[in-house]
PDB file of C-alpha atoms in Angstrom:
ATOM      1  CA  UNK A   1       6.708  15.669 -57.928  1.00 42.00           C
ATOM      2  CA  UNK A   2       6.456  11.998 -58.866  1.00 43.00           C
ATOM      3  CA  UNK A   3      10.049  11.425 -57.694  1.00 39.00           C
ATOM      4  CA  UNK A   4       9.318  13.151 -54.383  1.00 39.00           C
ATOM      5  CA  UNK A   5       6.279  10.954 -53.872  1.00 46.00           C
ATOM      6  CA  UNK A   6       8.267   7.832 -54.712  1.00 45.00           C
ATOM      7  CA  UNK A   7      11.009   8.459 -52.115  1.00 39.00           C
ATOM      8  CA  UNK A   8       8.904   7.676 -48.986  1.00 41.00           C
ATOM      9  CA  UNK A   9       7.640   4.490 -50.617  1.00 46.00           C
ATOM     10  CA  UNK A  10      11.179   3.466 -51.525  1.00 40.00           C
ATOM     11  CA  UNK A  11      12.432   4.102 -47.982  1.00 35.00           C
ATOM     12  CA  UNK A  12       9.509   2.136 -46.568  1.00 42.00           C
ATOM     13  CA  UNK A  13      10.327  -0.768 -48.878  1.00 52.00           C
ATOM     14  CA  UNK A  14      14.000  -0.706 -47.856  1.00 45.00           C
ATOM     15  CA  UNK A  15      12.984  -0.566 -44.204  1.00 51.00           C
ATOM     16  CA  UNK A  16      10.792  -3.618 -44.597  1.00 65.00           C
ATOM     17  CA  UNK A  17      13.576  -5.523 -46.338  1.00 73.00           C
ATOM     18  CA  UNK A  18      16.098  -4.640 -43.643  1.00 79.00           C
ATOM     19  CA  UNK A  19      13.687  -5.458 -40.843  1.00 84.00           C
ATOM     20  CA  UNK A  20      13.610  -9.187 -41.573  1.00 87.00           C
ATOM     21  CA  UNK A  21      17.364  -9.789 -41.239  1.00 90.00           C
ATOM     22  CA  UNK A  22      17.567  -7.361 -38.303  1.00 90.00           C
ATOM     23  CA  UNK A  23      14.757  -9.199 -36.526  1.00 91.00           C
ATOM     24  CA  UNK A  24      16.583 -12.475 -37.140  1.00 91.00           C
ATOM     25  CA  UNK A  25      19.878 -11.151 -35.745  1.00 92.00           C
ATOM     26  CA  UNK A  26      18.290  -9.562 -32.686  1.00 91.00           C
ATOM     27  CA  UNK A  27      15.605 -12.065 -31.741  1.00 92.00           C
ATOM     28  CA  UNK A  28      17.687 -15.179 -32.400  1.00 92.00           C
ATOM     29  CA  UNK A  29      20.131 -13.886 -29.744  1.00 94.00           C
ATOM     30  CA  UNK A  30      22.948 -13.585 -32.297  1.00 95.00           C
ATOM     31  CA  UNK A  31      23.445  -9.922 -31.315  1.00 95.00           C
ATOM     32  CA  UNK A  32      23.416 -10.840 -27.628  1.00 96.00           C
ATOM     33  CA  UNK A  33      25.917 -13.655 -28.238  1.00 96.00           C
ATOM     34  CA  UNK A  34      28.178 -11.164 -30.012  1.00 97.00           C
ATOM     35  CA  UNK A  35      27.923  -8.975 -26.901  1.00 96.00           C
ATOM     36  CA  UNK A  36      29.028 -11.907 -24.710  1.00 96.00           C
ATOM     37  CA  UNK A  37      31.973 -12.509 -27.022  1.00 97.00           C
ATOM     38  CA  UNK A  38      32.785  -8.790 -26.971  1.00 96.00           C
ATOM     39  CA  UNK A  39      32.840  -8.596 -23.174  1.00 96.00           C
ATOM     40  CA  UNK A  40      35.073 -11.668 -22.923  1.00 97.00           C
ATOM     41  CA  UNK A  41      37.348 -10.245 -25.610  1.00 96.00           C
ATOM     42  CA  UNK A  42      37.510  -6.997 -23.615  1.00 95.00           C
ATOM     43  CA  UNK A  43      38.830  -8.976 -20.643  1.00 95.00           C
ATOM     44  CA  UNK A  44      41.682 -10.384 -22.707  1.00 96.00           C
ATOM     45  CA  UNK A  45      42.393  -6.888 -24.031  1.00 94.00           C
ATOM     46  CA  UNK A  46      42.627  -5.546 -20.464  1.00 91.00           C
ATOM     47  CA  UNK A  47      45.263  -8.165 -19.724  1.00 91.00           C
ATOM     48  CA  UNK A  48      47.123  -7.611 -23.012  1.00 91.00           C
ATOM     49  CA  UNK A  49      46.580 -11.192 -24.151  1.00 93.00           C
ATOM     50  CA  UNK A  50      45.173 -12.370 -27.498  1.00 93.00           C
ATOM     51  CA  UNK A  51      41.828 -14.091 -27.112  1.00 93.00           C
ATOM     52  CA  UNK A  52      42.017 -17.749 -28.211  1.00 93.00           C
ATOM     53  CA  UNK A  53      39.784 -18.055 -31.277  1.00 93.00           C
ATOM     54  CA  UNK A  54      38.466 -21.438 -30.151  1.00 93.00           C
ATOM     55  CA  UNK A  55      37.374 -20.024 -26.782  1.00 95.00           C
ATOM     56  CA  UNK A  56      35.712 -17.012 -28.423  1.00 95.00           C
ATOM     57  CA  UNK A  57      33.673 -19.192 -30.780  1.00 96.00           C
ATOM     58  CA  UNK A  58      32.748 -21.493 -27.896  1.00 95.00           C
ATOM     59  CA  UNK A  59      31.380 -18.608 -25.806  1.00 96.00           C
ATOM     60  CA  UNK A  60      29.434 -17.232 -28.766  1.00 97.00           C
ATOM     61  CA  UNK A  61      27.963 -20.681 -29.527  1.00 96.00           C
ATOM     62  CA  UNK A  62      27.190 -21.501 -25.885  1.00 95.00           C
ATOM     63  CA  UNK A  63      25.387 -18.167 -25.397  1.00 95.00           C
ATOM     64  CA  UNK A  64      23.432 -18.711 -28.615  1.00 96.00           C
ATOM     65  CA  UNK A  65      22.476 -22.201 -27.441  1.00 94.00           C
ATOM     66  CA  UNK A  66      21.344 -21.214 -23.930  1.00 91.00           C
ATOM     67  CA  UNK A  67      19.310 -18.160 -24.912  1.00 92.00           C
ATOM     68  CA  UNK A  68      17.548 -19.939 -27.768  1.00 92.00           C
ATOM     69  CA  UNK A  69      16.780 -22.941 -25.576  1.00 88.00           C
ATOM     70  CA  UNK A  70      15.280 -20.502 -23.103  1.00 83.00           C
ATOM     71  CA  UNK A  71      13.127 -18.922 -25.816  1.00 82.00           C
ATOM     72  CA  UNK A  72      11.623 -22.257 -26.965  1.00 81.00           C
ATOM     73  CA  UNK A  73      10.691 -23.687 -23.555  1.00 72.00           C
ATOM     74  CA  UNK A  74       7.201 -25.237 -23.948  1.00 63.00           C
ATOM     75  CA  UNK A  75       5.664 -23.476 -20.945  1.00 57.00           C
ATOM     76  CA  UNK A  76       6.696 -20.087 -22.318  1.00 58.00           C
ATOM     77  CA  UNK A  77       4.711 -20.692 -25.480  1.00 52.00           C
ATOM     78  CA  UNK A  78       1.585 -21.313 -23.436  1.00 54.00           C
ATOM     79  CA  UNK A  79       1.830 -17.776 -22.077  1.00 53.00           C
ATOM     80  CA  UNK A  80      -0.017 -14.943 -23.744  1.00 52.00           C
ATOM     81  CA  UNK A  81       2.369 -13.247 -26.207  1.00 47.00           C
ATOM     82  CA  UNK A  82       0.860  -9.818 -25.596  1.00 53.00           C
ATOM     83  CA  UNK A  83       1.704  -7.064 -28.061  1.00 56.00           C
ATOM     84  CA  UNK A  84       5.448  -7.709 -28.193  1.00 72.00           C
ATOM     85  CA  UNK A  85       6.704  -8.118 -31.747  1.00 79.00           C
ATOM     86  CA  UNK A  86       9.710  -9.941 -30.323  1.00 84.00           C
ATOM     87  CA  UNK A  87       7.510 -12.565 -28.660  1.00 84.00           C
ATOM     88  CA  UNK A  88       5.404 -13.003 -31.778  1.00 86.00           C
ATOM     89  CA  UNK A  89       8.545 -13.419 -33.911  1.00 89.00           C
ATOM     90  CA  UNK A  90       9.958 -16.011 -31.523  1.00 88.00           C
ATOM     91  CA  UNK A  91       6.692 -17.914 -31.489  1.00 88.00           C
ATOM     92  CA  UNK A  92       6.545 -17.998 -35.292  1.00 90.00           C
ATOM     93  CA  UNK A  93      10.170 -19.195 -35.492  1.00 89.00           C
ATOM     94  CA  UNK A  94      10.118 -21.580 -32.571  1.00 91.00           C
ATOM     95  CA  UNK A  95      11.420 -24.614 -34.463  1.00 92.00           C
ATOM     96  CA  UNK A  96      14.204 -22.782 -36.349  1.00 92.00           C
ATOM     97  CA  UNK A  97      15.327 -21.342 -32.993  1.00 93.00           C
ATOM     98  CA  UNK A  98      15.367 -24.836 -31.513  1.00 93.00           C
ATOM     99  CA  UNK A  99      17.513 -26.011 -34.447  1.00 94.00           C
ATOM    100  CA  UNK A 100      19.915 -23.073 -33.936  1.00 95.00           C
ATOM    101  CA  UNK A 101      20.171 -23.978 -30.245  1.00 94.00           C
ATOM    102  CA  UNK A 102      20.991 -27.609 -31.028  1.00 95.00           C
ATOM    103  CA  UNK A 103      23.615 -26.755 -33.649  1.00 97.00           C
ATOM    104  CA  UNK A 104      25.194 -24.081 -31.425  1.00 96.00           C
ATOM    105  CA  UNK A 105      25.217 -26.489 -28.478  1.00 94.00           C
ATOM    106  CA  UNK A 106      26.925 -29.162 -30.584  1.00 96.00           C
ATOM    107  CA  UNK A 107      29.570 -26.670 -31.742  1.00 97.00           C
ATOM    108  CA  UNK A 108      30.202 -25.539 -28.161  1.00 95.00           C
ATOM    109  CA  UNK A 109      30.450 -29.155 -26.987  1.00 94.00           C
ATOM    110  CA  UNK A 110      32.964 -30.125 -29.667  1.00 95.00           C
ATOM    111  CA  UNK A 111      35.105 -27.059 -28.972  1.00 94.00           C
ATOM    112  CA  UNK A 112      35.028 -27.759 -25.242  1.00 93.00           C
ATOM    113  CA  UNK A 113      36.152 -31.365 -25.680  1.00 92.00           C
ATOM    114  CA  UNK A 114      38.902 -30.271 -28.071  1.00 92.00           C
ATOM    115  CA  UNK A 115      40.444 -27.788 -25.636  1.00 90.00           C
ATOM    116  CA  UNK A 116      42.728 -29.333 -23.011  1.00 90.00           C
ATOM    117  CA  UNK A 117      42.807 -26.069 -21.072  1.00 90.00           C
ATOM    118  CA  UNK A 118      39.040 -25.989 -20.595  1.00 89.00           C
ATOM    119  CA  UNK A 119      38.374 -29.520 -19.394  1.00 86.00           C
ATOM    120  CA  UNK A 120      40.000 -28.934 -15.944  1.00 88.00           C
ATOM    121  CA  UNK A 121      37.524 -26.041 -15.500  1.00 89.00           C
ATOM    122  CA  UNK A 122      34.532 -28.387 -15.771  1.00 90.00           C
ATOM    123  CA  UNK A 123      33.295 -27.985 -12.129  1.00 90.00           C
ATOM    124  CA  UNK A 124      33.379 -24.197 -12.442  1.00 91.00           C
ATOM    125  CA  UNK A 125      31.653 -24.258 -15.835  1.00 90.00           C
ATOM    126  CA  UNK A 126      28.994 -26.667 -14.565  1.00 91.00           C
ATOM    127  CA  UNK A 127      27.895 -24.317 -11.794  1.00 90.00           C
ATOM    128  CA  UNK A 128      27.483 -21.454 -14.296  1.00 91.00           C
ATOM    129  CA  UNK A 129      25.598 -23.770 -16.672  1.00 87.00           C
ATOM    130  CA  UNK A 130      23.292 -24.893 -13.858  1.00 87.00           C
ATOM    131  CA  UNK A 131      22.404 -21.327 -12.915  1.00 87.00           C
ATOM    132  CA  UNK A 132      21.811 -20.473 -16.582  1.00 84.00           C
ATOM    133  CA  UNK A 133      19.715 -23.568 -17.187  1.00 80.00           C
ATOM    134  CA  UNK A 134      17.636 -23.285 -14.035  1.00 78.00           C
ATOM    135  CA  UNK A 135      17.111 -19.535 -14.530  1.00 77.00           C
ATOM    136  CA  UNK A 136      13.986 -20.131 -16.650  1.00 74.00           C
ATOM    137  CA  UNK A 137      13.477 -23.873 -16.284  1.00 71.00           C
ATOM    138  CA  UNK A 138      10.249 -24.555 -14.341  1.00 69.00           C
ATOM    139  CA  UNK A 139      11.154 -26.181 -11.026  1.00 68.00           C
ATOM    140  CA  UNK A 140       8.085 -26.010  -8.779  1.00 67.00           C
ATOM    141  CA  UNK A 141       4.409 -25.364  -9.376  1.00 63.00           C
ATOM    142  CA  UNK A 142       2.759 -22.768  -7.149  1.00 65.00           C
ATOM    143  CA  UNK A 143      -0.679 -21.211  -7.470  1.00 61.00           C
ATOM    144  CA  UNK A 144      -1.213 -22.976 -10.795  1.00 61.00           C
ATOM    145  CA  UNK A 145       2.011 -21.705 -12.392  1.00 66.00           C
ATOM    146  CA  UNK A 146       5.482 -23.146 -12.817  1.00 63.00           C
ATOM    147  CA  UNK A 147       8.221 -21.187 -11.056  1.00 69.00           C
ATOM    148  CA  UNK A 148      11.912 -20.935 -11.958  1.00 72.00           C
ATOM    149  CA  UNK A 149      14.942 -19.301 -10.315  1.00 73.00           C
ATOM    150  CA  UNK A 150      14.107 -16.033 -12.057  1.00 76.00           C
ATOM    151  CA  UNK A 151      10.801 -15.926 -10.142  1.00 74.00           C
ATOM    152  CA  UNK A 152      12.472 -15.697  -6.725  1.00 74.00           C
ATOM    153  CA  UNK A 153      11.915 -12.150  -5.430  1.00 73.00           C
ATOM    154  CA  UNK A 154      14.455  -9.601  -6.710  1.00 83.00           C
ATOM    155  CA  UNK A 155      16.929 -12.326  -7.674  1.00 86.00           C
ATOM    156  CA  UNK A 156      16.944 -12.457 -11.457  1.00 88.00           C
ATOM    157  CA  UNK A 157      19.088  -9.362 -12.162  1.00 92.00           C
ATOM    158  CA  UNK A 158      21.758 -10.625  -9.741  1.00 94.00           C
ATOM    159  CA  UNK A 159      21.766 -14.060 -11.394  1.00 92.00           C
ATOM    160  CA  UNK A 160      22.229 -12.455 -14.818  1.00 93.00           C
ATOM    161  CA  UNK A 161      25.031 -10.176 -13.607  1.00 96.00           C
ATOM    162  CA  UNK A 162      26.819 -13.014 -11.809  1.00 96.00           C
ATOM    163  CA  UNK A 163      26.744 -15.420 -14.747  1.00 95.00           C
ATOM    164  CA  UNK A 164      27.794 -12.792 -17.298  1.00 96.00           C
ATOM    165  CA  UNK A 165      30.636 -11.548 -15.081  1.00 97.00           C
ATOM    166  CA  UNK A 166      31.666 -15.133 -14.351  1.00 96.00           C
ATOM    167  CA  UNK A 167      31.697 -16.099 -18.013  1.00 96.00           C
ATOM    168  CA  UNK A 168      33.435 -12.982 -19.306  1.00 97.00           C
ATOM    169  CA  UNK A 169      35.969 -12.437 -16.496  1.00 97.00           C
ATOM    170  CA  UNK A 170      36.466 -15.569 -14.405  1.00 96.00           C
ATOM    171  CA  UNK A 171      36.598 -18.029 -17.308  1.00 96.00           C
ATOM    172  CA  UNK A 172      39.364 -16.016 -19.058  1.00 96.00           C
ATOM    173  CA  UNK A 173      41.226 -15.750 -15.736  1.00 96.00           C
ATOM    174  CA  UNK A 174      41.061 -19.482 -15.089  1.00 94.00           C
ATOM    175  CA  UNK A 175      41.909 -20.215 -18.723  1.00 94.00           C
ATOM    176  CA  UNK A 176      45.082 -18.133 -18.339  1.00 94.00           C
ATOM    177  CA  UNK A 177      45.916 -19.657 -14.961  1.00 93.00           C
ATOM    178  CA  UNK A 178      45.278 -16.441 -13.006  1.00 93.00           C
ATOM    179  CA  UNK A 179      43.903 -16.770  -9.431  1.00 93.00           C
ATOM    180  CA  UNK A 180      40.350 -15.463  -9.001  1.00 92.00           C
ATOM    181  CA  UNK A 181      41.504 -13.645  -5.843  1.00 91.00           C
ATOM    182  CA  UNK A 182      44.115 -11.674  -7.792  1.00 93.00           C
ATOM    183  CA  UNK A 183      43.365  -7.920  -7.392  1.00 92.00           C
ATOM    184  CA  UNK A 184      43.234  -7.306 -11.145  1.00 91.00           C
ATOM    185  CA  UNK A 185      40.751 -10.169 -11.586  1.00 95.00           C
ATOM    186  CA  UNK A 186      38.586  -9.126  -8.637  1.00 95.00           C
ATOM    187  CA  UNK A 187      38.479  -5.504  -9.802  1.00 94.00           C
ATOM    188  CA  UNK A 188      37.434  -6.422 -13.324  1.00 95.00           C
ATOM    189  CA  UNK A 189      34.845  -8.904 -12.036  1.00 97.00           C
ATOM    190  CA  UNK A 190      33.305  -6.270  -9.757  1.00 96.00           C
ATOM    191  CA  UNK A 191      33.177  -3.689 -12.558  1.00 96.00           C
ATOM    192  CA  UNK A 192      31.651  -6.194 -14.987  1.00 96.00           C
ATOM    193  CA  UNK A 193      29.097  -7.411 -12.431  1.00 97.00           C
ATOM    194  CA  UNK A 194      27.891  -3.872 -11.701  1.00 97.00           C
ATOM    195  CA  UNK A 195      27.891  -2.911 -15.389  1.00 97.00           C
ATOM    196  CA  UNK A 196      25.730  -5.891 -16.383  1.00 97.00           C
ATOM    197  CA  UNK A 197      23.520  -5.418 -13.316  1.00 97.00           C
ATOM    198  CA  UNK A 198      22.709  -1.875 -14.432  1.00 97.00           C
ATOM    199  CA  UNK A 199      21.696  -3.082 -17.904  1.00 96.00           C
ATOM    200  CA  UNK A 200      19.725  -6.032 -16.506  1.00 95.00           C
ATOM    201  CA  UNK A 201      17.583  -3.573 -14.538  1.00 96.00           C
ATOM    202  CA  UNK A 202      16.551  -2.022 -17.870  1.00 95.00           C
ATOM    203  CA  UNK A 203      14.987  -5.354 -18.838  1.00 93.00           C
ATOM    204  CA  UNK A 204      13.194  -5.455 -15.490  1.00 92.00           C
ATOM    205  CA  UNK A 205      11.665  -2.123 -16.491  1.00 94.00           C
ATOM    206  CA  UNK A 206      10.680  -3.568 -19.878  1.00 91.00           C
ATOM    207  CA  UNK A 207       8.988  -6.566 -18.227  1.00 88.00           C
ATOM    208  CA  UNK A 208       7.447  -4.626 -15.337  1.00 88.00           C
ATOM    209  CA  UNK A 209       3.781  -5.211 -16.178  1.00 86.00           C
ATOM    210  CA  UNK A 210       4.310  -8.800 -17.340  1.00 82.00           C
ATOM    211  CA  UNK A 211       6.249  -9.688 -14.188  1.00 81.00           C
ATOM    212  CA  UNK A 212       3.581  -8.120 -12.001  1.00 83.00           C
ATOM    213  CA  UNK A 213       0.822 -10.096 -13.731  1.00 79.00           C
ATOM    214  CA  UNK A 214       2.853 -13.296 -13.437  1.00 76.00           C
ATOM    215  CA  UNK A 215       3.530 -12.697  -9.748  1.00 76.00           C
ATOM    216  CA  UNK A 216       7.301 -12.164 -10.116  1.00 79.00           C
ATOM    217  CA  UNK A 217       8.618  -9.552  -7.688  1.00 85.00           C
ATOM    218  CA  UNK A 218      11.242  -7.311  -9.291  1.00 89.00           C
ATOM    219  CA  UNK A 219      12.852  -3.982  -8.438  1.00 93.00           C
ATOM    220  CA  UNK A 220      10.372  -1.904 -10.487  1.00 92.00           C
ATOM    221  CA  UNK A 221       7.567  -3.698  -8.638  1.00 89.00           C
ATOM    222  CA  UNK A 222       9.079  -2.901  -5.236  1.00 90.00           C
ATOM    223  CA  UNK A 223      10.742   0.477  -5.777  1.00 92.00           C
ATOM    224  CA  UNK A 224       8.880   1.766  -8.818  1.00 93.00           C
ATOM    225  CA  UNK A 225      10.377   2.496 -12.231  1.00 94.00           C
ATOM    226  CA  UNK A 226      11.984   5.897 -11.398  1.00 95.00           C
ATOM    227  CA  UNK A 227      13.807   4.502  -8.336  1.00 96.00           C
ATOM    228  CA  UNK A 228      14.923   1.461 -10.348  1.00 96.00           C
ATOM    229  CA  UNK A 229      16.507   3.822 -12.878  1.00 97.00           C
ATOM    230  CA  UNK A 230      18.422   5.590 -10.105  1.00 97.00           C
ATOM    231  CA  UNK A 231      19.544   2.202  -8.772  1.00 97.00           C
ATOM    232  CA  UNK A 232      20.816   1.224 -12.236  1.00 97.00           C
ATOM    233  CA  UNK A 233      22.634   4.555 -12.604  1.00 97.00           C
ATOM    234  CA  UNK A 234      24.208   4.052  -9.174  1.00 97.00           C
ATOM    235  CA  UNK A 235      25.453   0.633 -10.307  1.00 97.00           C
ATOM    236  CA  UNK A 236      27.044   2.243 -13.364  1.00 96.00           C
ATOM    237  CA  UNK A 237      28.737   4.899 -11.249  1.00 96.00           C
ATOM    238  CA  UNK A 238      30.038   2.233  -8.852  1.00 96.00           C
ATOM    239  CA  UNK A 239      31.324   0.145 -11.771  1.00 95.00           C
ATOM    240  CA  UNK A 240      33.368   3.033 -13.106  1.00 93.00           C
ATOM    241  CA  UNK A 241      34.521   4.168  -9.648  1.00 92.00           C
ATOM    242  CA  UNK A 242      36.017   0.752  -8.903  1.00 91.00           C
ATOM    243  CA  UNK A 243      39.755   1.222  -9.531  1.00 86.00           C
ATOM    244  CA  UNK A 244      41.546  -0.882 -12.126  1.00 84.00           C
ATOM    245  CA  UNK A 245      45.238  -1.556 -11.427  1.00 81.00           C
ATOM    246  CA  UNK A 246      47.748   0.017 -13.811  1.00 77.00           C
ATOM    247  CA  UNK A 247      45.188   2.123 -15.688  1.00 78.00           C
ATOM    248  CA  UNK A 248      46.007   5.718 -16.626  1.00 77.00           C
ATOM    249  CA  UNK A 249      43.473   8.508 -16.190  1.00 78.00           C
ATOM    250  CA  UNK A 250      42.906   8.825 -19.949  1.00 82.00           C
ATOM    251  CA  UNK A 251      42.290   5.091 -20.268  1.00 84.00           C
ATOM    252  CA  UNK A 252      39.800   5.155 -17.387  1.00 85.00           C
ATOM    253  CA  UNK A 253      37.955   7.991 -19.143  1.00 90.00           C
ATOM    254  CA  UNK A 254      37.698   6.000 -22.398  1.00 91.00           C
ATOM    255  CA  UNK A 255      36.432   2.963 -20.495  1.00 91.00           C
ATOM    256  CA  UNK A 256      33.734   5.136 -18.916  1.00 92.00           C
ATOM    257  CA  UNK A 257      32.283   6.265 -22.264  1.00 93.00           C
ATOM    258  CA  UNK A 258      30.084   3.157 -22.794  1.00 94.00           C
ATOM    259  CA  UNK A 259      28.555   3.843 -19.393  1.00 94.00           C
ATOM    260  CA  UNK A 260      27.523   7.299 -20.609  1.00 94.00           C
ATOM    261  CA  UNK A 261      25.601   5.603 -23.426  1.00 94.00           C
ATOM    262  CA  UNK A 262      24.281   3.080 -20.899  1.00 95.00           C
ATOM    263  CA  UNK A 263      23.085   5.876 -18.619  1.00 96.00           C
ATOM    264  CA  UNK A 264      21.151   7.441 -21.506  1.00 95.00           C
ATOM    265  CA  UNK A 265      19.514   4.113 -22.313  1.00 94.00           C
ATOM    266  CA  UNK A 266      18.595   3.602 -18.648  1.00 96.00           C
ATOM    267  CA  UNK A 267      17.217   7.114 -18.192  1.00 95.00           C
ATOM    268  CA  UNK A 268      14.929   6.920 -21.242  1.00 94.00           C
ATOM    269  CA  UNK A 269      13.798   3.315 -20.682  1.00 93.00           C
ATOM    270  CA  UNK A 270      10.128   2.520 -20.198  1.00 91.00           C
ATOM    271  CA  UNK A 271       8.102  -0.556 -21.038  1.00 89.00           C
ATOM    272  CA  UNK A 272       6.340   1.041 -23.990  1.00 88.00           C
ATOM    273  CA  UNK A 273       9.612   1.433 -25.881  1.00 90.00           C
ATOM    274  CA  UNK A 274       9.896  -0.612 -29.102  1.00 89.00           C
ATOM    275  CA  UNK A 275      11.561  -4.015 -28.950  1.00 89.00           C
ATOM    276  CA  UNK A 276      14.569  -2.628 -30.836  1.00 89.00           C
ATOM    277  CA  UNK A 277      15.261  -0.220 -27.974  1.00 91.00           C
ATOM    278  CA  UNK A 278      16.044  -3.118 -25.680  1.00 91.00           C
ATOM    279  CA  UNK A 279      17.348  -5.734 -28.116  1.00 89.00           C
ATOM    280  CA  UNK A 280      19.524  -3.379 -30.170  1.00 90.00           C
ATOM    281  CA  UNK A 281      20.483  -0.452 -27.955  1.00 90.00           C
ATOM    282  CA  UNK A 282      20.672  -1.928 -24.459  1.00 91.00           C
ATOM    283  CA  UNK A 283      22.584  -5.031 -25.552  1.00 92.00           C
ATOM    284  CA  UNK A 284      24.632  -2.833 -27.887  1.00 93.00           C
ATOM    285  CA  UNK A 285      26.068  -0.950 -24.897  1.00 95.00           C
ATOM    286  CA  UNK A 286      28.014  -4.122 -24.061  1.00 95.00           C
ATOM    287  CA  UNK A 287      29.627  -4.062 -27.494  1.00 95.00           C
ATOM    288  CA  UNK A 288      30.604  -0.448 -26.854  1.00 95.00           C
ATOM    289  CA  UNK A 289      32.481  -1.731 -23.815  1.00 94.00           C
ATOM    290  CA  UNK A 290      34.478  -3.995 -26.122  1.00 95.00           C
ATOM    291  CA  UNK A 291      35.261  -1.097 -28.464  1.00 95.00           C
ATOM    292  CA  UNK A 292      36.418   1.026 -25.513  1.00 94.00           C
ATOM    293  CA  UNK A 293      38.730  -1.769 -24.333  1.00 93.00           C
ATOM    294  CA  UNK A 294      40.055  -2.106 -27.871  1.00 94.00           C
ATOM    295  CA  UNK A 295      40.894   1.611 -28.006  1.00 93.00           C
ATOM    296  CA  UNK A 296      42.621   1.465 -24.600  1.00 90.00           C
ATOM    297  CA  UNK A 297      44.685  -1.548 -25.675  1.00 87.00           C
ATOM    298  CA  UNK A 298      46.097   0.159 -28.775  1.00 83.00           C
TER     299      UNK A 298
END
């Protein structure tokens, strides 16, 4: 009997010990940065080319830098944190996150300067960096609140999908000297854009009440949450229906499996879900896309 009573306490203790490192991985954007690396890696796998290690580390570091800079913006910490454990964790670790952003940015900068194949892509990279930086950076003050690109009506999910597809498809294409208008590049870009768009709509559902209170018009605010889910599912279907050149039927089926997981995440999403649902599962679907591409490439 004493052993039976001790087991729940032991499991609770283990859970508490695991929660700290898991919180750090998820809320410091390390998991999300791994997803960005995974999607870029998947692009190289599609094209049967080894991903350059330097480029992979650069993308991981740059993503880590941008998302942590976004999380430590001063105006964000003047907002009410609400009941989100993620927001409270980020507020408590604001200065460590800023340090991570600076170190990651320095690593990305050094790797960029050291790569002769990346420097000619500077104009293209700058436009993606500008969109990423201005996404949350306060630009104008209206009705007593600072507004960023993400606050333009219905725009933020398209900005996210465009930047992620640009980083994970167009940068590899340009790095390899492939034209952006090449059918194989266009097809993969369209699939990636729609795939990320579907997942970005899940985060609109998560932030539905907060966005409404802050005056940001999003798809859940216009269409309602159920219709937004159908829109996200339609984006997933369109992503998988877009034909990829030189892909066999069995390979197409394997590549569709992450979207099945994504559809389940979308269907069961609502804003009262725990933070782990969004940070772990929704972002994790992108890593499943990498695993599917890895299987197809074998």
